[in-house]
Short mmCIF file of N, CA and C in Angstrom, two decimals:
data_model
loop_
_atom_site.label_atom_id
_atom_site.label_comp_id
_atom_site.label_asym_id
_atom_site.label_seq_id
_atom_site.Cartn_x
_atom_site.Cartn_y
_atom_site.Cartn_z
N UNK A 1 -86.06 -160.70 -30.03
CA UNK A 1 -86.15 -159.35 -28.96
C UNK A 1 -85.17 -159.57 -27.93
N UNK A 2 -84.24 -158.47 -27.80
CA UNK A 2 -83.82 -159.46 -26.84
C UNK A 2 -84.02 -159.47 -25.10
N UNK A 3 -82.67 -159.67 -24.23
CA UNK A 3 -83.64 -159.63 -22.80
C UNK A 3 -84.09 -157.74 -22.55
N UNK A 4 -83.28 -157.02 -23.07
CA UNK A 4 -83.49 -155.79 -22.51
C UNK A 4 -84.70 -155.29 -22.99
N UNK A 5 -84.79 -155.50 -24.01
CA UNK A 5 -86.26 -154.83 -24.36
C UNK A 5 -87.75 -155.39 -23.75
N UNK A 6 -87.56 -156.59 -22.99
CA UNK A 6 -87.98 -157.22 -21.80
C UNK A 6 -88.35 -156.57 -20.98
N UNK A 7 -87.19 -156.24 -20.12
CA UNK A 7 -87.20 -155.71 -19.22
C UNK A 7 -87.83 -153.94 -19.10
N UNK A 8 -87.69 -153.27 -20.14
CA UNK A 8 -88.23 -152.15 -20.56
C UNK A 8 -89.12 -151.81 -20.26
N UNK A 9 -90.16 -150.53 -19.81
CA UNK A 9 -90.86 -150.62 -19.93
C UNK A 9 -91.85 -149.83 -21.07
N UNK A 10 -93.10 -149.89 -21.31
CA UNK A 10 -93.48 -149.54 -22.53
C UNK A 10 -94.13 -149.39 -22.32
N UNK A 11 -94.63 -147.85 -22.75
CA UNK A 11 -96.06 -146.86 -22.64
C UNK A 11 -96.60 -146.14 -23.99
N UNK A 12 -98.18 -147.12 -24.60
CA UNK A 12 -98.62 -146.28 -25.49
C UNK A 12 -99.94 -145.76 -25.45
N UNK A 13 -99.30 -144.43 -25.61
CA UNK A 13 -99.81 -143.33 -25.37
C UNK A 13 -101.13 -143.34 -26.57
N UNK A 14 -100.99 -143.69 -27.57
CA UNK A 14 -102.25 -144.23 -28.71
C UNK A 14 -103.28 -144.42 -27.87
N UNK A 15 -103.37 -145.44 -26.99
CA UNK A 15 -104.44 -146.91 -26.64
C UNK A 15 -104.54 -145.80 -25.20
N UNK A 16 -103.90 -144.56 -24.76
CA UNK A 16 -103.97 -143.91 -23.78
C UNK A 16 -105.90 -143.30 -23.43
N UNK A 17 -106.18 -143.81 -22.39
CA UNK A 17 -107.56 -143.30 -22.23
C UNK A 17 -108.14 -142.04 -21.61
N UNK A 18 -107.62 -141.13 -22.38
CA UNK A 18 -108.01 -139.61 -22.94
C UNK A 18 -108.81 -139.02 -22.07
N UNK A 19 -108.23 -138.85 -20.30
CA UNK A 19 -108.78 -138.33 -19.84
C UNK A 19 -108.62 -136.46 -19.86
N UNK A 20 -109.74 -136.18 -19.51
CA UNK A 20 -109.50 -134.64 -19.88
C UNK A 20 -109.02 -133.90 -18.86
N UNK A 21 -107.34 -133.19 -19.72
CA UNK A 21 -107.30 -132.54 -17.93
C UNK A 21 -107.04 -130.87 -18.73
N UNK A 22 -106.90 -130.32 -17.37
CA UNK A 22 -107.76 -129.23 -17.49
C UNK A 22 -105.81 -128.13 -18.22
N UNK A 23 -106.53 -127.39 -18.69
CA UNK A 23 -105.19 -126.60 -19.17
C UNK A 23 -104.16 -125.70 -18.10
N UNK A 24 -103.59 -125.75 -18.18
CA UNK A 24 -102.12 -125.58 -16.55
C UNK A 24 -102.59 -123.70 -16.78
N UNK A 25 -102.63 -123.49 -15.00
CA UNK A 25 -102.13 -122.15 -15.15
C UNK A 25 -101.57 -121.11 -16.40
N UNK A 26 -102.31 -119.94 -16.92
CA UNK A 26 -101.43 -119.02 -17.46
C UNK A 26 -101.91 -119.53 -18.68
N UNK A 27 -102.09 -120.58 -18.90
CA UNK A 27 -102.01 -121.40 -20.53
C UNK A 27 -103.04 -120.04 -21.39
N UNK A 28 -103.00 -119.69 -22.33
CA UNK A 28 -103.87 -119.41 -23.37
C UNK A 28 -103.91 -120.12 -24.40
N UNK A 29 -105.49 -120.52 -24.64
CA UNK A 29 -105.57 -121.67 -26.07
C UNK A 29 -104.82 -120.51 -27.22
N UNK A 30 -105.23 -121.80 -28.75
CA UNK A 30 -104.68 -120.98 -29.67
C UNK A 30 -105.63 -120.48 -30.22
N UNK A 31 -106.96 -120.48 -29.63
CA UNK A 31 -108.10 -119.81 -30.54
C UNK A 31 -107.94 -118.59 -29.95
N UNK A 32 -107.17 -118.14 -29.12
CA UNK A 32 -107.62 -116.61 -28.29
C UNK A 32 -106.30 -115.64 -28.74
N UNK A 33 -107.36 -114.70 -29.31
CA UNK A 33 -106.76 -113.02 -29.23
C UNK A 33 -106.51 -112.17 -28.07
N UNK A 34 -105.53 -111.30 -28.45
CA UNK A 34 -105.52 -110.80 -27.19
C UNK A 34 -106.07 -109.14 -27.93
N UNK A 35 -105.68 -108.84 -27.28
CA UNK A 35 -106.51 -107.49 -27.83
C UNK A 35 -105.54 -106.39 -27.51
N UNK A 36 -104.98 -105.68 -28.83
CA UNK A 36 -103.25 -104.75 -28.42
C UNK A 36 -103.45 -103.46 -28.88
N UNK A 37 -103.98 -102.75 -28.38
CA UNK A 37 -104.48 -101.14 -28.37
C UNK A 37 -103.26 -100.41 -28.35
N UNK A 38 -103.06 -99.31 -29.39
CA UNK A 38 -102.56 -98.49 -29.47
C UNK A 38 -101.34 -98.42 -27.99
N UNK A 39 -102.16 -97.61 -27.34
CA UNK A 39 -102.04 -97.05 -26.01
C UNK A 39 -100.62 -98.43 -25.35
N UNK A 40 -101.69 -99.80 -25.13
CA UNK A 40 -100.90 -100.90 -24.61
C UNK A 40 -100.05 -100.81 -25.36
N UNK A 41 -99.79 -101.23 -26.39
CA UNK A 41 -98.30 -101.63 -27.29
C UNK A 41 -97.18 -100.39 -26.75
N UNK A 42 -97.85 -98.86 -26.63
CA UNK A 42 -96.71 -98.37 -26.99
C UNK A 42 -95.88 -98.10 -24.67
N UNK A 43 -97.07 -98.27 -24.47
CA UNK A 43 -96.59 -98.43 -22.81
C UNK A 43 -95.68 -100.28 -23.21
N UNK A 44 -96.21 -100.83 -23.58
CA UNK A 44 -95.25 -102.36 -23.67
C UNK A 44 -93.81 -101.90 -24.20
N UNK A 45 -93.93 -101.23 -24.98
CA UNK A 45 -92.38 -100.59 -25.44
C UNK A 45 -91.69 -100.03 -24.74
N UNK A 46 -92.17 -99.01 -23.83
CA UNK A 46 -91.72 -98.34 -22.88
C UNK A 46 -91.34 -99.16 -22.05
N UNK A 47 -91.99 -99.64 -21.42
CA UNK A 47 -91.73 -100.64 -20.66
C UNK A 47 -90.21 -101.69 -20.94
N UNK A 48 -90.27 -101.80 -22.25
CA UNK A 48 -89.36 -102.77 -22.70
C UNK A 48 -88.41 -101.50 -22.66
N UNK A 49 -87.93 -100.90 -23.42
CA UNK A 49 -86.97 -99.44 -23.84
C UNK A 49 -86.51 -99.51 -22.28
N UNK A 50 -87.29 -98.92 -21.52
CA UNK A 50 -86.68 -98.75 -19.78
C UNK A 50 -85.91 -100.28 -19.28
N UNK A 51 -86.54 -101.28 -19.28
CA UNK A 51 -86.14 -102.29 -19.39
C UNK A 51 -84.81 -102.92 -19.58
N UNK A 52 -84.34 -102.65 -21.04
CA UNK A 52 -83.40 -102.79 -21.77
C UNK A 52 -82.17 -101.60 -21.43
N UNK A 53 -82.46 -100.32 -21.03
CA UNK A 53 -81.49 -99.41 -20.05
C UNK A 53 -80.87 -99.50 -19.05
N UNK A 54 -81.91 -100.15 -18.61
CA UNK A 54 -81.42 -100.75 -17.08
C UNK A 54 -80.32 -102.08 -17.62
N UNK A 55 -80.61 -102.66 -17.89
CA UNK A 55 -79.93 -103.80 -18.47
C UNK A 55 -78.23 -103.63 -18.67
N UNK A 56 -78.60 -102.52 -19.63
CA UNK A 56 -77.27 -102.09 -20.24
C UNK A 56 -76.49 -101.35 -19.54
N UNK A 57 -77.04 -100.53 -18.40
CA UNK A 57 -76.39 -99.79 -17.06
C UNK A 57 -76.05 -100.54 -16.75
N UNK A 58 -76.48 -102.03 -16.02
CA UNK A 58 -76.33 -103.23 -15.36
C UNK A 58 -74.82 -103.94 -15.99
N UNK A 59 -74.53 -103.89 -17.51
CA UNK A 59 -73.54 -104.11 -18.04
C UNK A 59 -72.31 -103.32 -17.98
N UNK A 60 -72.35 -102.10 -18.14
CA UNK A 60 -71.53 -100.73 -17.61
C UNK A 60 -71.41 -100.82 -16.50
N UNK A 61 -71.55 -101.42 -15.19
CA UNK A 61 -71.81 -101.65 -14.08
C UNK A 61 -70.58 -102.65 -13.95
N UNK A 62 -70.53 -103.35 -14.27
CA UNK A 62 -70.49 -105.27 -13.62
C UNK A 62 -68.90 -105.00 -13.43
N UNK A 63 -67.80 -104.36 -14.43
CA UNK A 63 -66.87 -104.86 -13.93
C UNK A 63 -66.29 -103.43 -12.19
N UNK A 64 -66.98 -102.74 -12.02
CA UNK A 64 -66.99 -102.48 -11.14
C UNK A 64 -66.86 -103.14 -9.48
N UNK A 65 -67.90 -104.43 -10.18
CA UNK A 65 -68.18 -105.06 -8.93
C UNK A 65 -67.13 -106.18 -8.78
N UNK A 66 -65.89 -106.14 -9.30
CA UNK A 66 -65.04 -107.23 -9.27
C UNK A 66 -63.87 -106.45 -8.81
N UNK A 67 -63.85 -104.69 -8.54
CA UNK A 67 -62.75 -104.55 -8.22
C UNK A 67 -62.08 -104.26 -6.47
N UNK A 68 -63.22 -104.31 -6.01
CA UNK A 68 -62.57 -104.84 -4.26
C UNK A 68 -62.44 -106.82 -4.57
N UNK A 69 -62.87 -107.34 -5.72
CA UNK A 69 -61.77 -108.79 -4.99
C UNK A 69 -60.55 -108.60 -5.75
N UNK A 70 -60.26 -107.71 -6.73
CA UNK A 70 -59.69 -107.68 -7.54
C UNK A 70 -57.93 -107.52 -5.98
N UNK A 71 -58.78 -106.39 -5.78
CA UNK A 71 -57.83 -105.66 -4.68
C UNK A 71 -57.75 -106.37 -3.54
N UNK A 72 -58.16 -107.29 -3.04
CA UNK A 72 -58.30 -108.08 -2.18
C UNK A 72 -57.18 -109.16 -2.42
N UNK A 73 -57.33 -109.72 -3.95
CA UNK A 73 -56.26 -110.54 -4.27
C UNK A 73 -55.05 -109.54 -4.22
N UNK A 74 -54.69 -108.81 -5.10
CA UNK A 74 -53.48 -107.76 -4.78
C UNK A 74 -52.67 -108.40 -3.73
N UNK A 75 -53.49 -107.57 -2.46
CA UNK A 75 -53.16 -107.02 -1.41
C UNK A 75 -52.63 -108.74 -0.81
N UNK A 76 -53.30 -109.26 -1.12
CA UNK A 76 -52.85 -111.02 -0.28
C UNK A 76 -51.46 -111.71 -1.31
N UNK A 77 -51.38 -110.84 -2.36
CA UNK A 77 -50.03 -112.00 -3.19
C UNK A 77 -48.78 -111.24 -2.37
N UNK A 78 -48.98 -110.19 -1.66
CA UNK A 78 -47.83 -109.52 -1.03
C UNK A 78 -46.98 -108.82 -2.12
N UNK A 79 -46.29 -107.70 -1.03
CA UNK A 79 -44.98 -106.87 -1.94
C UNK A 79 -44.68 -107.83 -2.99
N UNK A 80 -44.23 -108.40 -2.50
CA UNK A 80 -42.27 -109.00 -2.85
C UNK A 80 -42.81 -109.43 -4.86
N UNK A 81 -41.14 -109.60 -4.60
CA UNK A 81 -42.11 -109.98 -6.25
C UNK A 81 -41.49 -111.22 -7.04
N UNK A 82 -42.41 -111.75 -6.88
CA UNK A 82 -42.65 -113.54 -7.10
C UNK A 82 -43.27 -112.98 -8.31
N UNK A 83 -43.62 -114.81 -9.08
CA UNK A 83 -44.08 -114.69 -10.37
C UNK A 83 -45.86 -114.90 -9.72
N UNK A 84 -46.32 -115.18 -8.74
CA UNK A 84 -47.78 -115.09 -8.25
C UNK A 84 -48.25 -113.93 -8.73
N UNK A 85 -47.57 -112.77 -7.78
CA UNK A 85 -47.68 -111.49 -7.82
C UNK A 85 -47.67 -110.81 -9.30
N UNK A 86 -46.42 -111.25 -10.22
CA UNK A 86 -46.62 -110.68 -11.65
C UNK A 86 -47.58 -111.39 -12.21
N UNK A 87 -48.16 -112.34 -12.24
CA UNK A 87 -49.34 -112.78 -12.67
C UNK A 87 -50.38 -112.43 -12.67
N UNK A 88 -50.83 -111.77 -11.01
CA UNK A 88 -51.92 -111.08 -10.69
C UNK A 88 -51.99 -109.44 -11.36
N UNK A 89 -50.58 -109.25 -11.15
CA UNK A 89 -50.67 -107.88 -12.01
C UNK A 89 -50.57 -107.67 -13.73
N UNK A 90 -50.49 -108.33 -13.69
CA UNK A 90 -50.15 -108.74 -14.92
C UNK A 90 -51.53 -108.64 -15.85
N UNK A 91 -52.49 -109.74 -15.65
CA UNK A 91 -53.94 -109.87 -15.69
C UNK A 91 -54.56 -108.84 -15.23
N UNK A 92 -54.00 -107.93 -14.29
CA UNK A 92 -54.66 -106.72 -13.39
C UNK A 92 -55.12 -105.30 -14.90
N UNK A 93 -53.85 -105.73 -15.00
CA UNK A 93 -53.61 -104.93 -16.85
C UNK A 93 -54.47 -104.96 -17.94
N UNK A 94 -54.28 -106.05 -18.23
CA UNK A 94 -54.08 -106.51 -19.07
C UNK A 94 -55.74 -106.57 -19.26
N UNK A 95 -56.40 -107.61 -18.61
CA UNK A 95 -57.79 -108.04 -19.06
C UNK A 95 -59.29 -106.62 -19.05
N UNK A 96 -58.76 -105.37 -18.07
CA UNK A 96 -59.16 -104.44 -17.95
C UNK A 96 -58.96 -103.34 -19.80
N UNK A 97 -57.93 -103.37 -20.13
CA UNK A 97 -57.29 -102.75 -21.39
C UNK A 97 -57.77 -103.96 -22.38
N UNK A 98 -58.47 -104.14 -22.43
CA UNK A 98 -58.64 -105.15 -23.74
C UNK A 98 -60.50 -105.53 -23.55
N UNK A 99 -60.84 -104.78 -22.58
CA UNK A 99 -62.45 -104.72 -22.52
C UNK A 99 -62.59 -102.83 -22.71
N UNK A 100 -61.76 -102.38 -22.26
CA UNK A 100 -61.97 -100.69 -22.97
C UNK A 100 -61.46 -101.03 -24.43
N UNK A 101 -60.57 -101.60 -25.16
CA UNK A 101 -60.78 -101.90 -26.72
C UNK A 101 -61.91 -102.33 -27.42
N UNK A 102 -62.13 -103.57 -26.49
CA UNK A 102 -63.53 -103.95 -27.42
C UNK A 102 -64.62 -103.53 -26.47
N UNK A 103 -65.27 -102.73 -26.06
CA UNK A 103 -66.58 -102.05 -25.36
C UNK A 103 -67.60 -102.18 -26.07
N UNK A 104 -67.44 -102.42 -27.48
CA UNK A 104 -68.57 -102.24 -27.66
C UNK A 104 -69.09 -103.93 -27.82
N UNK A 105 -68.42 -104.57 -27.21
CA UNK A 105 -68.49 -106.35 -27.29
C UNK A 105 -69.73 -106.50 -26.32
N UNK A 106 -69.57 -105.75 -25.02
CA UNK A 106 -70.74 -106.33 -23.90
C UNK A 106 -72.00 -105.82 -24.06
N UNK A 107 -72.02 -104.87 -24.85
CA UNK A 107 -72.91 -104.07 -25.54
C UNK A 107 -73.74 -104.25 -26.90
N UNK A 108 -73.80 -105.48 -27.47
CA UNK A 108 -73.89 -105.55 -28.80
C UNK A 108 -75.44 -105.88 -28.76
N UNK A 109 -75.65 -106.90 -27.72
CA UNK A 109 -77.23 -107.38 -27.98
C UNK A 109 -78.02 -105.60 -27.80
N UNK A 110 -78.04 -104.73 -27.20
CA UNK A 110 -78.19 -103.83 -26.91
C UNK A 110 -78.86 -102.53 -28.26
N UNK A 111 -77.55 -102.73 -29.53
CA UNK A 111 -77.69 -102.09 -30.25
C UNK A 111 -78.42 -101.72 -31.52
N UNK A 112 -79.58 -102.74 -31.23
CA UNK A 112 -80.77 -103.06 -32.01
C UNK A 112 -82.02 -102.78 -31.77
N UNK A 113 -82.01 -102.46 -30.07
CA UNK A 113 -83.09 -101.84 -29.40
C UNK A 113 -83.16 -100.54 -29.75
N UNK A 114 -84.33 -100.32 -29.82
CA UNK A 114 -84.80 -98.20 -30.46
C UNK A 114 -84.77 -97.69 -28.71
N UNK A 115 -84.24 -96.69 -28.73
CA UNK A 115 -84.73 -95.59 -27.73
C UNK A 115 -83.91 -96.11 -26.65
N UNK A 116 -82.90 -97.16 -26.49
CA UNK A 116 -81.32 -97.24 -25.52
C UNK A 116 -80.81 -95.99 -25.85
N UNK A 117 -80.03 -95.37 -25.32
CA UNK A 117 -79.27 -94.84 -25.47
C UNK A 117 -77.62 -95.61 -24.74
N UNK A 118 -76.96 -95.59 -25.06
CA UNK A 118 -75.59 -96.06 -24.51
C UNK A 118 -74.26 -95.62 -24.59
N UNK A 119 -74.75 -94.17 -24.24
CA UNK A 119 -73.43 -93.46 -24.07
C UNK A 119 -72.95 -93.75 -22.64
N UNK A 120 -73.75 -93.71 -20.95
CA UNK A 120 -73.75 -93.59 -20.26
C UNK A 120 -73.35 -95.03 -19.25
N UNK A 121 -73.81 -96.01 -20.24
CA UNK A 121 -73.31 -97.28 -19.63
C UNK A 121 -72.21 -97.39 -20.32
N UNK A 122 -71.82 -97.24 -21.62
CA UNK A 122 -70.20 -97.45 -21.98
C UNK A 122 -69.69 -96.73 -21.10
N UNK A 123 -69.58 -95.46 -21.03
CA UNK A 123 -68.84 -94.35 -19.98
C UNK A 123 -68.84 -95.21 -18.81
N UNK A 124 -69.64 -95.49 -18.55
CA UNK A 124 -69.66 -95.93 -16.81
C UNK A 124 -68.96 -97.39 -16.79
N UNK A 125 -68.56 -97.61 -17.85
CA UNK A 125 -67.92 -99.36 -18.54
C UNK A 125 -66.41 -98.96 -18.83
N UNK A 126 -66.36 -97.71 -19.47
CA UNK A 126 -64.91 -97.23 -19.24
C UNK A 126 -64.23 -97.02 -17.90
N UNK A 127 -64.99 -96.37 -17.22
CA UNK A 127 -64.69 -95.90 -15.69
C UNK A 127 -64.17 -96.66 -15.16
N UNK A 128 -65.29 -97.91 -14.61
CA UNK A 128 -65.12 -99.36 -14.29
C UNK A 128 -63.61 -99.76 -14.45
N UNK A 129 -63.41 -100.02 -15.85
CA UNK A 129 -62.01 -100.59 -16.12
C UNK A 129 -60.34 -99.81 -15.95
N UNK A 130 -61.04 -98.45 -16.02
CA UNK A 130 -59.74 -97.35 -15.40
C UNK A 130 -59.32 -97.87 -14.22
N UNK A 131 -60.52 -97.51 -12.73
CA UNK A 131 -60.17 -98.14 -12.01
C UNK A 131 -59.65 -99.47 -11.57
N UNK A 132 -59.33 -100.23 -12.02
CA UNK A 132 -59.65 -101.35 -12.28
C UNK A 132 -57.55 -101.07 -12.59
N UNK A 133 -57.28 -100.55 -13.64
CA UNK A 133 -56.54 -100.09 -14.58
C UNK A 133 -55.13 -99.28 -13.23
N UNK A 134 -55.92 -98.07 -12.23
CA UNK A 134 -55.62 -97.60 -11.45
C UNK A 134 -55.22 -98.69 -10.26
N UNK A 135 -56.05 -99.14 -9.94
CA UNK A 135 -55.14 -100.50 -9.28
C UNK A 135 -54.44 -101.56 -8.73
N UNK A 136 -54.08 -101.49 -10.37
CA UNK A 136 -52.94 -102.46 -10.87
C UNK A 136 -51.49 -102.13 -10.52
N UNK A 137 -52.04 -100.45 -10.89
CA UNK A 137 -50.66 -99.47 -10.45
C UNK A 137 -50.83 -99.52 -9.74
N UNK A 138 -51.49 -99.28 -8.71
CA UNK A 138 -51.10 -99.28 -6.84
C UNK A 138 -50.18 -100.54 -6.88
N UNK A 139 -50.34 -101.61 -7.13
CA UNK A 139 -49.83 -103.14 -6.85
C UNK A 139 -48.90 -102.55 -7.17
N UNK A 140 -48.41 -102.14 -8.52
CA UNK A 140 -46.67 -102.02 -9.35
C UNK A 140 -45.86 -100.80 -8.43
N UNK A 141 -46.58 -100.10 -7.68
CA UNK A 141 -45.87 -99.25 -6.28
C UNK A 141 -45.58 -99.90 -5.44
N UNK A 142 -46.50 -101.13 -4.97
CA UNK A 142 -46.18 -101.35 -3.40
C UNK A 142 -45.39 -102.28 -3.85
N UNK A 143 -45.01 -102.78 -5.07
CA UNK A 143 -44.13 -103.93 -5.09
C UNK A 143 -42.75 -103.03 -6.01
N UNK A 144 -42.67 -102.05 -5.88
CA UNK A 144 -41.75 -101.14 -6.31
C UNK A 144 -41.07 -100.65 -7.34
N UNK A 145 -42.10 -101.20 -8.72
CA UNK A 145 -41.72 -101.46 -9.98
C UNK A 145 -42.07 -100.03 -10.98
N UNK A 146 -42.62 -99.27 -10.50
CA UNK A 146 -43.05 -97.54 -10.30
C UNK A 146 -41.70 -96.45 -10.34
N UNK A 147 -41.18 -96.19 -11.02
CA UNK A 147 -40.08 -94.92 -11.26
C UNK A 147 -40.88 -94.02 -10.63
N UNK A 148 -41.21 -93.31 -9.49
CA UNK A 148 -41.48 -92.37 -8.02
C UNK A 148 -39.94 -91.82 -7.75
N UNK A 149 -39.23 -92.49 -7.93
CA UNK A 149 -37.87 -91.35 -6.43
C UNK A 149 -37.37 -90.79 -7.48
N UNK A 150 -36.35 -89.78 -7.24
CA UNK A 150 -35.19 -89.38 -7.23
C UNK A 150 -34.11 -90.61 -7.90
N UNK A 151 -34.04 -91.59 -6.63
CA UNK A 151 -33.55 -92.39 -6.78
C UNK A 151 -33.41 -93.27 -7.95
N UNK A 152 -34.85 -93.63 -8.66
CA UNK A 152 -34.98 -94.23 -10.08
C UNK A 152 -34.30 -93.53 -11.16
N UNK A 153 -33.83 -92.65 -11.50
CA UNK A 153 -33.95 -91.46 -12.67
C UNK A 153 -32.18 -91.10 -12.29
N UNK A 154 -31.20 -92.14 -11.21
CA UNK A 154 -29.92 -90.82 -11.49
C UNK A 154 -29.03 -91.77 -12.49
N UNK A 155 -29.58 -92.51 -13.40
CA UNK A 155 -28.69 -92.97 -14.48
C UNK A 155 -28.96 -91.94 -16.00
N UNK A 156 -30.09 -91.19 -15.61
CA UNK A 156 -30.06 -90.23 -16.58
C UNK A 156 -29.53 -88.68 -15.79
N UNK A 157 -28.95 -88.51 -15.13
CA UNK A 157 -28.25 -87.59 -14.62
C UNK A 157 -26.67 -87.02 -15.57
N UNK A 158 -26.09 -85.99 -16.17
CA UNK A 158 -25.81 -85.43 -16.65
C UNK A 158 -24.43 -85.60 -15.44
N UNK A 159 -23.37 -86.17 -15.86
CA UNK A 159 -22.19 -85.54 -15.35
C UNK A 159 -21.71 -84.75 -15.43
N UNK A 160 -21.03 -83.92 -14.77
CA UNK A 160 -20.06 -82.65 -14.89
C UNK A 160 -19.13 -82.95 -15.53
N UNK A 161 -18.85 -82.04 -16.12
CA UNK A 161 -17.23 -82.11 -16.94
C UNK A 161 -16.79 -81.21 -16.23
N UNK A 162 -15.24 -81.48 -15.52
CA UNK A 162 -14.57 -80.97 -15.17
C UNK A 162 -14.40 -79.74 -15.77
N UNK A 163 -13.46 -79.15 -15.63
CA UNK A 163 -13.03 -77.69 -16.06
C UNK A 163 -11.75 -77.12 -15.80
N UNK A 164 -11.23 -77.30 -14.66
CA UNK A 164 -10.10 -77.24 -13.52
C UNK A 164 -9.57 -78.57 -13.11
N UNK A 165 -8.67 -78.11 -12.37
CA UNK A 165 -8.33 -79.08 -10.93
C UNK A 165 -7.29 -78.70 -10.41
N UNK A 166 -7.10 -78.43 -9.59
CA UNK A 166 -6.53 -78.19 -8.54
C UNK A 166 -5.70 -78.62 -7.03
N UNK A 167 -4.57 -78.83 -7.43
CA UNK A 167 -3.96 -79.79 -6.29
C UNK A 167 -3.33 -79.27 -5.74
N UNK A 168 -2.55 -79.87 -4.32
CA UNK A 168 -1.53 -79.62 -3.67
C UNK A 168 -0.18 -80.81 -3.92
N UNK A 169 0.77 -80.02 -4.62
CA UNK A 169 1.92 -81.24 -4.67
C UNK A 169 2.27 -82.28 -3.34
N UNK A 170 2.24 -83.29 -4.23
CA UNK A 170 3.01 -84.68 -3.08
C UNK A 170 4.29 -84.16 -2.87
N UNK A 171 4.83 -84.43 -1.95
CA UNK A 171 6.59 -84.20 -2.15
C UNK A 171 6.98 -85.63 -1.77
#
């Protein structure tokens, strides 16, 4: 026996004196059978369906909770073109588009629940992510990266071909 084994306390539960403790509050013993009628089980199913519907809507509205935080981050990064503002704007574009493409992923756990309609939560999810894309477009506009003025399109103007020239002779 090493020194560490002697300093470690040992408890022998087999020899424990066996004072009977009362069961904890809310404990239902193994022998108890819960009587479930059709009315209570249908009520429980309805409550579960409503709860899952509410959770699905919460998942659909979750991206909307990040819009103000993302907008504040974009505002704080300034309107100049630098690596920090480009990275924030790029992530503001990429992440919502990825989320829209994989719209079924967050709602996977609600798919097998009967009675849960995922149409409204998915539409809310897509709308919130489109709001994030609109915010990224606003940031691109403040940085001057969107071609929205006439001067941005001057390279596409067709030059006029001069058909006739008149001049005064120089003496």
